[in-house]
GROMACS .gro file of C-alpha atoms in nm:
model
  372
    1MET     CA    1  -0.040   0.015  -0.012
    2ARG     CA    2   0.137   0.366  -0.084
    3VAL     CA    3   0.026   0.606   0.157
    4CYS     CA    4   0.085   1.002   0.155
    5VAL     CA    5   0.086   1.145   0.437
    6ALA     CA    6  -0.005   1.572   0.489
    7THR     CA    7   0.086   1.792   0.771
    8ILE     CA    8   0.183   2.203   0.689
    9VAL     CA    9   0.161   2.270   1.084
   10ARG     CA   10   0.296   1.982   1.257
   11HIS     CA   11   0.663   2.009   1.351
   12PRO     CA   12   0.731   1.679   1.062
   13GLU     CA   13   0.915   1.467   1.417
   14ASP     CA   14   0.579   1.520   1.567
   15ALA     CA   15   0.542   1.231   1.775
   16ARG     CA   16   0.198   1.096   1.644
   17ILE     CA   17   0.242   1.139   1.278
   18MET     CA   18   0.603   1.031   1.250
   19HIS     CA   19   0.692   0.773   1.533
   20ARG     CA   20   0.382   0.613   1.634
   21GLN     CA   21   0.120   0.620   1.284
   22ILE     CA   22   0.364   0.682   1.021
   23ARG     CA   23   0.619   0.410   1.183
   24ALA     CA   24   0.382   0.143   1.184
   25LEU     CA   25   0.331   0.161   0.860
   26LEU     CA   26   0.641   0.107   0.776
   27ASP     CA   27   0.683  -0.152   1.039
   28ALA     CA   28   0.411  -0.291   0.795
   29GLY     CA   29   0.572  -0.286   0.491
   30HIS     CA   30   0.416   0.027   0.288
   31GLU     CA   31   0.571   0.275   0.106
   32ILE     CA   32   0.515   0.641   0.254
   33THR     CA   33   0.482   0.950   0.105
   34TYR     CA   34   0.567   1.240   0.363
   35VAL     CA   35   0.456   1.605   0.297
   36ALA     CA   36   0.586   1.841   0.590
   37PRO     CA   37   0.777   2.140   0.634
   38PHE     CA   38   1.146   1.953   0.645
   39THR     CA   39   1.320   2.300   0.569
   40ASP     CA   40   1.099   2.544   0.852
   41CYS     CA   41   1.174   2.280   1.078
   42ASN     CA   42   1.565   2.197   1.015
   43VAL     CA   43   1.420   1.808   0.998
   44THR     CA   44   1.689   1.590   0.771
   45PRO     CA   45   1.405   1.313   0.621
   46ASP     CA   46   1.425   0.948   0.713
   47PRO     CA   47   1.550   0.817   0.445
   48ALA     CA   48   1.250   0.586   0.400
   49ILE     CA   49   1.046   0.757   0.312
   50ARG     CA   50   0.978   1.002  -0.001
   51ALA     CA   51   0.985   1.381   0.156
   52ILE     CA   52   0.801   1.668  -0.021
   53ASP     CA   53   0.939   2.010   0.130
   54VAL     CA   54   0.654   2.237   0.235
   55PRO     CA   55   0.671   2.583   0.370
   56ARG     CA   56   0.554   2.572   0.746
   57ALA     CA   57   0.208   2.768   0.870
   58ILE     CA   58   0.252   2.926   1.137
   59GLY     CA   59   0.111   3.194   1.292
   60ASN     CA   60  -0.072   3.477   1.074
   61HIS     CA   61   0.215   3.363   0.813
   62ARG     CA   62   0.039   3.106   0.661
   63GLY     CA   63  -0.014   3.211   0.290
   64ARG     CA   64   0.277   3.041   0.103
   65SER     CA   65   0.250   2.725   0.266
   66LEU     CA   66  -0.130   2.735   0.202
   67LYS     CA   67  -0.062   2.830  -0.162
   68ALA     CA   68   0.205   2.552  -0.171
   69ALA     CA   69  -0.009   2.284  -0.041
   70ARG     CA   70  -0.254   2.156  -0.317
   71GLY     CA   71   0.034   2.138  -0.547
   72ALA     CA   72   0.225   1.942  -0.328
   73LEU     CA   73  -0.042   1.710  -0.212
   74ARG     CA   74  -0.059   1.627  -0.594
   75ARG     CA   75   0.289   1.515  -0.572
   76GLY     CA   76   0.225   1.294  -0.322
   77LEU     CA   77  -0.063   1.166  -0.417
   78GLU     CA   78   0.091   0.973  -0.725
   79GLY     CA   79   0.016   0.640  -0.734
   80ALA     CA   80  -0.082   0.681  -0.374
   81ASP     CA   81  -0.362   0.420  -0.239
   82LEU     CA   82  -0.470   0.629   0.106
   83LEU     CA   83  -0.408   0.973   0.165
   84ILE     CA   84  -0.397   1.080   0.617
   85VAL     CA   85  -0.429   1.475   0.622
   86HIS     CA   86  -0.335   1.622   1.011
   87ASP     CA   87  -0.477   1.944   0.988
   88VAL     CA   88  -0.767   2.136   0.924
   89GLU     CA   89  -0.594   2.395   0.662
   90LEU     CA   90  -0.538   2.066   0.424
   91LEU     CA   91  -0.893   1.979   0.454
   92PHE     CA   92  -0.912   2.334   0.240
   93ARG     CA   93  -0.648   2.249   0.027
   94LEU     CA   94  -0.771   1.842  -0.155
   95PRO     CA   95  -0.675   1.813  -0.479
   96GLY     CA   96  -1.032   1.688  -0.626
   97ARG     CA   97  -0.878   1.382  -0.810
   98ARG     CA   98  -0.791   1.164  -0.457
   99PRO     CA   99  -0.818   0.842  -0.319
  100VAL     CA  100  -0.975   0.749   0.016
  101THR     CA  101  -0.863   1.023   0.236
  102VAL     CA  102  -0.826   1.045   0.641
  103TRP     CA  103  -0.823   1.302   0.871
  104ASP     CA  104  -0.615   1.257   1.156
  105VAL     CA  105  -0.849   1.479   1.430
  106ARG     CA  106  -0.713   1.659   1.771
  107ALA     CA  107  -0.804   1.906   1.983
  108ALA     CA  108  -0.640   2.197   1.837
  109ALA     CA  109  -0.799   2.098   1.499
  110THR     CA  110  -1.011   2.453   1.479
  111GLY     CA  111  -0.779   2.696   1.644
  112ASP     CA  112  -0.792   2.623   2.048
  113GLY     CA  113  -0.422   2.474   2.029
  114ASP     CA  114  -0.089   2.643   2.005
  115GLY     CA  115  -0.048   2.454   1.659
  116ALA     CA  116  -0.307   2.614   1.524
  117ALA     CA  117  -0.444   2.919   1.683
  118TRP     CA  118  -0.406   3.220   1.510
  119HIS     CA  119  -0.680   3.289   1.288
  120PRO     CA  120  -0.991   3.553   1.376
  121ARG     CA  121  -1.224   3.352   1.504
  122ARG     CA  122  -1.478   3.544   1.439
  123VAL     CA  123  -1.470   3.533   1.030
  124LEU     CA  124  -1.310   3.212   0.987
  125SER     CA  125  -1.489   3.028   1.231
  126ALA     CA  126  -1.814   2.896   1.076
  127LEU     CA  127  -1.609   2.809   0.757
  128VAL     CA  128  -1.398   2.566   0.990
  129ARG     CA  129  -1.697   2.443   1.134
  130ARG     CA  130  -1.882   2.393   0.772
  131ALA     CA  131  -1.514   2.214   0.619
  132GLU     CA  132  -1.553   1.987   0.964
  133ALA     CA  133  -1.918   1.875   0.888
  134ARG     CA  134  -1.819   1.798   0.550
  135ALA     CA  135  -1.553   1.633   0.638
  136ASP     CA  136  -1.738   1.450   0.892
  137ARG     CA  137  -2.022   1.325   0.586
  138ASP     CA  138  -1.759   1.258   0.316
  139LEU     CA  139  -1.363   1.170   0.486
  140ARG     CA  140  -1.244   0.879   0.668
  141LEU     CA  141  -1.228   1.042   1.006
  142VAL     CA  142  -0.950   0.923   1.282
  143LEU     CA  143  -0.985   0.997   1.640
  144SER     CA  144  -0.733   1.113   1.927
  145GLU     CA  145  -0.927   1.099   2.194
  146GLU     CA  146  -1.280   1.034   2.325
  147SER     CA  147  -1.376   1.337   2.396
  148LEU     CA  148  -1.333   1.499   2.055
  149ARG     CA  149  -1.697   1.225   1.996
  150GLU     CA  150  -1.948   1.544   2.027
  151ARG     CA  151  -1.808   1.807   1.763
  152PHE     CA  152  -1.928   1.553   1.472
  153ASP     CA  153  -2.262   1.351   1.365
  154ARG     CA  154  -2.097   1.040   1.249
  155SER     CA  155  -1.919   0.775   1.485
  156HIS     CA  156  -1.540   0.759   1.369
  157PRO     CA  157  -1.255   0.564   1.553
  158VAL     CA  158  -1.034   0.650   1.832
  159VAL     CA  159  -0.715   0.656   1.842
  160PRO     CA  160  -0.505   0.752   2.148
  161ASP     CA  161  -0.174   0.860   2.204
  162ALA     CA  162  -0.003   0.577   2.334
  163ALA     CA  163   0.428   0.541   2.380
  164TYR     CA  164   0.645   0.311   2.270
  165VAL     CA  165   0.702   0.102   2.698
  166PRO     CA  166   1.033  -0.057   2.737
  167ALA     CA  167   0.922  -0.449   2.859
  168GLY     CA  168   1.229  -0.446   3.084
  169PRO     CA  169   1.197  -0.198   3.454
  170PRO     CA  170   1.240   0.184   3.422
  171VAL     CA  171   1.552   0.369   3.562
  172PRO     CA  172   1.470   0.470   3.913
  173PRO     CA  173   1.407   0.855   3.942
  174GLY     CA  174   1.664   1.075   4.024
  175ARG     CA  175   1.726   1.335   4.278
  176SER     CA  176   1.887   1.629   4.128
  177ARG     CA  177   1.614   1.760   3.811
  178VAL     CA  178   1.300   1.734   3.687
  179VAL     CA  179   1.154   1.775   3.322
  180HIS     CA  180   0.931   1.865   3.087
  181ILE     CA  181   0.870   1.748   2.761
  182GLY     CA  182   0.674   1.869   2.489
  183HIS     CA  183   0.557   2.210   2.362
  184LEU     CA  184   0.551   2.519   2.548
  185SER     CA  185   0.259   2.763   2.590
  186GLU     CA  186   0.097   2.991   2.801
  187ARG     CA  187  -0.199   2.780   2.758
  188GLY     CA  188   0.026   2.493   2.879
  189GLY     CA  189   0.169   2.666   3.164
  190VAL     CA  190   0.478   2.749   3.099
  191ASN     CA  191   0.482   3.065   3.356
  192GLU     CA  192   0.383   2.800   3.594
  193LEU     CA  193   0.729   2.572   3.455
  194VAL     CA  194   0.966   2.911   3.532
  195ALA     CA  195   0.833   3.006   3.882
  196THR     CA  196   0.863   2.658   3.933
  197ALA     CA  197   1.199   2.605   3.818
  198ARG     CA  198   1.305   2.911   4.008
  199GLY     CA  199   1.180   2.737   4.344
  200LEU     CA  200   1.405   2.516   4.310
  201LEU     CA  201   1.695   2.603   4.260
  202THR     CA  202   1.802   2.664   4.583
  203HIS     CA  203   1.741   2.345   4.655
  204GLY     CA  204   2.019   2.218   4.372
  205ILE     CA  205   1.753   2.085   4.158
  206ARG     CA  206   1.752   2.174   3.741
  207LEU     CA  207   1.423   2.175   3.543
  208ASP     CA  208   1.476   2.079   3.137
  209LEU     CA  209   1.226   2.176   2.930
  210ILE     CA  210   1.264   1.974   2.577
  211GLY     CA  211   1.038   2.092   2.338
  212SER     CA  212   0.908   2.394   2.111
  213ALA     CA  213   0.760   2.671   2.204
  214ASP     CA  214   0.542   2.956   2.114
  215ALA     CA  215   0.667   3.240   1.944
  216ARG     CA  216   0.567   3.517   2.227
  217VAL     CA  217   0.719   3.295   2.549
  218ARG     CA  218   1.057   3.211   2.351
  219PRO     CA  219   1.207   3.509   2.540
  220LEU     CA  220   1.040   3.455   2.859
  221LEU     CA  221   1.256   3.074   2.807
  222ARG     CA  222   1.543   3.258   2.706
  223ASP     CA  223   1.573   3.509   2.976
  224ALA     CA  224   1.533   3.223   3.214
  225GLN     CA  225   1.796   2.975   3.053
  226ARG     CA  226   2.044   3.286   3.094
  227GLN     CA  227   1.967   3.350   3.445
  228GLY     CA  228   2.113   2.951   3.499
  229LEU     CA  229   1.711   2.868   3.613
  230LEU     CA  230   1.657   2.562   3.332
  231ASP     CA  231   1.802   2.404   3.067
  232TRP     CA  232   1.596   2.443   2.728
  233TYR     CA  233   1.687   2.175   2.473
  234GLY     CA  234   1.441   2.304   2.197
  235HIS     CA  235   1.247   2.015   1.954
  236VAL     CA  236   1.370   1.718   2.004
  237PRO     CA  237   1.271   1.423   1.780
  238ASN     CA  238   0.995   1.191   2.070
  239ARG     CA  239   1.220   0.890   2.159
  240HIS     CA  240   1.556   1.067   2.195
  241ALA     CA  241   1.370   1.313   2.480
  242LEU     CA  242   1.225   1.035   2.650
  243ARG     CA  243   1.558   0.952   2.679
  244MET     CA  244   1.709   1.217   2.819
  245ALA     CA  245   1.427   1.244   3.037
  246GLU     CA  246   1.470   0.883   3.215
  247GLY     CA  247   1.612   0.910   3.570
  248ALA     CA  248   1.422   1.254   3.641
  249ILE     CA  249   1.263   1.306   3.988
  250ALA     CA  250   0.946   1.351   3.799
  251GLY     CA  251   0.797   1.487   3.447
  252LEU     CA  252   0.610   1.796   3.503
  253SER     CA  253   0.258   1.864   3.305
  254LEU     CA  254   0.084   2.162   3.443
  255PRO     CA  255  -0.157   2.319   3.186
  256ARG     CA  256  -0.413   2.532   3.299
  257ASP     CA  257  -0.734   2.553   3.362
  258THR     CA  258  -0.830   2.655   2.990
  259PRO     CA  259  -1.061   2.550   2.712
  260GLY     CA  260  -0.951   2.255   2.457
  261ARG     CA  261  -0.630   2.146   2.695
  262PRO     CA  262  -0.680   1.755   2.630
  263PRO     CA  263  -0.811   1.524   2.889
  264LEU     CA  264  -0.452   1.286   2.919
  265PRO     CA  265  -0.218   1.528   2.765
  266SER     CA  266   0.053   1.274   2.612
  267LYS     CA  267   0.365   1.363   2.816
  268VAL     CA  268   0.172   1.214   3.143
  269VAL     CA  269   0.206   0.874   2.894
  270ASP     CA  270   0.579   0.930   2.810
  271TYR     CA  271   0.681   0.999   3.151
  272MET     CA  272   0.486   0.704   3.304
  273SER     CA  273   0.656   0.484   3.005
  274ARG     CA  274   0.968   0.549   3.153
  275GLY     CA  275   0.897   0.534   3.501
  276ILE     CA  276   0.939   0.933   3.601
  277PRO     CA  277   0.696   0.965   3.868
  278VAL     CA  278   0.415   1.278   3.716
  279ILE     CA  279   0.315   1.563   3.897
  280THR     CA  280   0.038   1.739   3.763
  281THR     CA  281  -0.249   1.988   3.758
  282PRO     CA  282  -0.588   1.858   3.792
  283LEU     CA  283  -0.688   1.779   3.453
  284PRO     CA  284  -1.011   1.544   3.535
  285ALA     CA  285  -0.874   1.209   3.273
  286THR     CA  286  -0.569   1.308   3.436
  287SER     CA  287  -0.607   1.376   3.831
  288ALA     CA  288  -0.800   0.971   3.762
  289LEU     CA  289  -0.540   0.815   3.658
  290VAL     CA  290  -0.278   0.948   3.844
  291GLY     CA  291  -0.567   0.852   4.171
  292ARG     CA  292  -0.546   0.516   4.054
  293THR     CA  293  -0.258   0.390   3.981
  294GLY     CA  294  -0.126   0.579   4.257
  295CYS     CA  295   0.194   0.681   3.906
  296GLY     CA  296   0.219   1.080   4.059
  297VAL     CA  297   0.138   1.396   4.251
  298VAL     CA  298  -0.205   1.607   4.136
  299VAL     CA  299  -0.186   1.989   4.239
  300PRO     CA  300  -0.332   2.355   4.196
  301PHE     CA  301  -0.345   2.518   3.882
  302GLY     CA  302  -0.161   2.801   3.861
  303ASP     CA  303   0.030   2.672   4.167
  304ALA     CA  304   0.434   2.650   4.151
  305GLY     CA  305   0.471   2.665   4.511
  306ALA     CA  306   0.275   2.302   4.480
  307ALA     CA  307   0.487   2.239   4.280
  308VAL     CA  308   0.786   2.296   4.392
  309ALA     CA  309   0.664   2.122   4.711
  310ALA     CA  310   0.567   1.792   4.534
  311VAL     CA  311   0.886   1.755   4.368
  312LEU     CA  312   1.038   1.853   4.714
  313ALA     CA  313   0.832   1.551   4.851
  314LEU     CA  314   0.934   1.297   4.581
  315ARG     CA  315   1.386   1.389   4.610
  316ASP     CA  316   1.338   1.293   4.984
  317ASP     CA  317   1.152   1.005   4.949
  318PRO     CA  318   1.363   0.759   4.705
  319ALA     CA  319   1.131   0.442   4.761
  320GLY     CA  320   0.841   0.584   4.755
  321THR     CA  321   0.915   0.776   4.437
  322THR     CA  322   1.079   0.480   4.307
  323GLU     CA  323   0.736   0.272   4.372
  324MET     CA  324   0.577   0.547   4.149
  325GLY     CA  325   0.742   0.487   3.881
  326VAL     CA  326   0.674   0.145   3.872
  327ARG     CA  327   0.306   0.133   3.903
  328GLY     CA  328   0.304   0.414   3.612
  329HIS     CA  329   0.563   0.213   3.398
  330ALA     CA  330   0.343  -0.141   3.466
  331GLU     CA  331  -0.018   0.114   3.370
  332ALA     CA  332   0.173   0.231   3.040
  333LEU     CA  333   0.304  -0.153   2.960
  334ALA     CA  334  -0.041  -0.283   3.037
  335HIS     CA  335  -0.311   0.021   2.861
  336HIS     CA  336  -0.122   0.267   2.640
  337ASN     CA  337   0.204   0.055   2.464
  338TRP     CA  338   0.195   0.209   2.101
  339PRO     CA  339   0.259  -0.114   1.935
  340ASP     CA  340  -0.004  -0.299   2.101
  341ARG     CA  341  -0.239  -0.087   1.899
  342ALA     CA  342  -0.071  -0.014   1.549
  343GLY     CA  343  -0.150  -0.351   1.431
  344GLN     CA  344  -0.551  -0.256   1.479
  345TYR     CA  345  -0.461   0.090   1.341
  346ILE     CA  346  -0.292  -0.056   1.076
  347GLY     CA  347  -0.563  -0.325   1.001
  348MET     CA  348  -0.856  -0.099   0.985
  349LEU     CA  349  -0.619   0.196   0.692
  350GLU     CA  350  -0.559  -0.071   0.528
  351GLU     CA  351  -0.945  -0.203   0.483
  352TRP     CA  352  -1.047   0.142   0.411
  353ALA     CA  353  -0.783   0.167   0.120
  354GLY     CA  354  -0.951  -0.134   0.000
  355LYS     CA  355  -1.295   0.073  -0.100
  356THR     CA  356  -1.415   0.357  -0.296
  357VAL     CA  357  -1.481   0.644  -0.116
  358THR     CA  358  -1.671   0.904  -0.338
  359SER     CA  359  -1.540   1.268  -0.146
  360ARG     CA  360  -1.800   1.540  -0.185
  361LEU     CA  361  -1.603   1.798  -0.016
  362GLU     CA  362  -1.562   2.084  -0.154
  363ILE     CA  363  -1.279   2.218  -0.264
  364GLY     CA  364  -1.134   2.629  -0.221
  365VAL     CA  365  -1.492   2.696   0.018
  366LEU     CA  366  -1.161   2.968   0.159
  367GLU     CA  367  -0.970   3.080  -0.063
  368ALA     CA  368  -0.915   3.376   0.096
  369TRP     CA  369  -0.688   3.187   0.327
  370HIS     CA  370  -0.379   3.207   0.036
  371VAL     CA  371  -0.365   3.538   0.173
  372ILE     CA  372  -0.348   3.573   0.563
   0.00000   0.00000   0.00000
């Protein structure tokens, strides 16, 4: 099977796209063409794929990317049996002649998340919702979480984020650093992370930030790094980021209480997969998971002091902290291991590619996007 995978918004090394879905397709013997912003993200494409480079759509500077998207998709679809798109923007750039098309839907798809929070909602929200409705009717949809079901009339399969969980025992937590993996933004709690780093510094504990950042918070992070509060590594491919995180006292997940947050941030599962205790704000799904498994600690929204206290308590209880890590690892291995789910995902795509789906999704509904 020949599959074209496309994003103009996400990083080419996005964990869900590259390190789970594409990797599973390659492991199953399928051929991949990947349309993604390799140059703009300074990424060398994996030699196992056919890469088509496009400009990245960022903030209000999306015209060049949107203009290039349709031609890139046409090239990518030569001989393809299946197209998988990962951005709502691409719904407006789909070629008229194409194979079965899948939209992988995430919480940020309509501009509620960091990667797509750019458009003037009062102007474009209705058009985006209209495109979603047509995609619901005419495309194959894969949802990243159960909460997305309410956005659509039809029933669609849910393929939640998972992790590659090592079967062996995890590295025991250390005593000198904490980590945060993932994109950094105000909604994601970057101010609280910096404040936590400041509070931990006097106790000899460092914060490692591993992930890209919104433009508006980069000055804050650069200043914090210059002051010696933390180490910010920028984007690191997921598999390397997880190895870097091993041995931390805890993994931080401190999103604010704002609409559109994922019920269970993927970083939480990543921490558990490596036996790292979780310190999290009380998102319902995350709180329930931590409470049920005993894999971490829940702290109030916006309370960096509570996060500092939680880290110090974990550092001063090595045996209890190690046990938290073991519990989290066991839970991740039993219920959140991507290899256990990959076969079903690939089988679903193979079944869809063997069927004829006639799409009625209108082309060019949002031609004005190319000048925004």
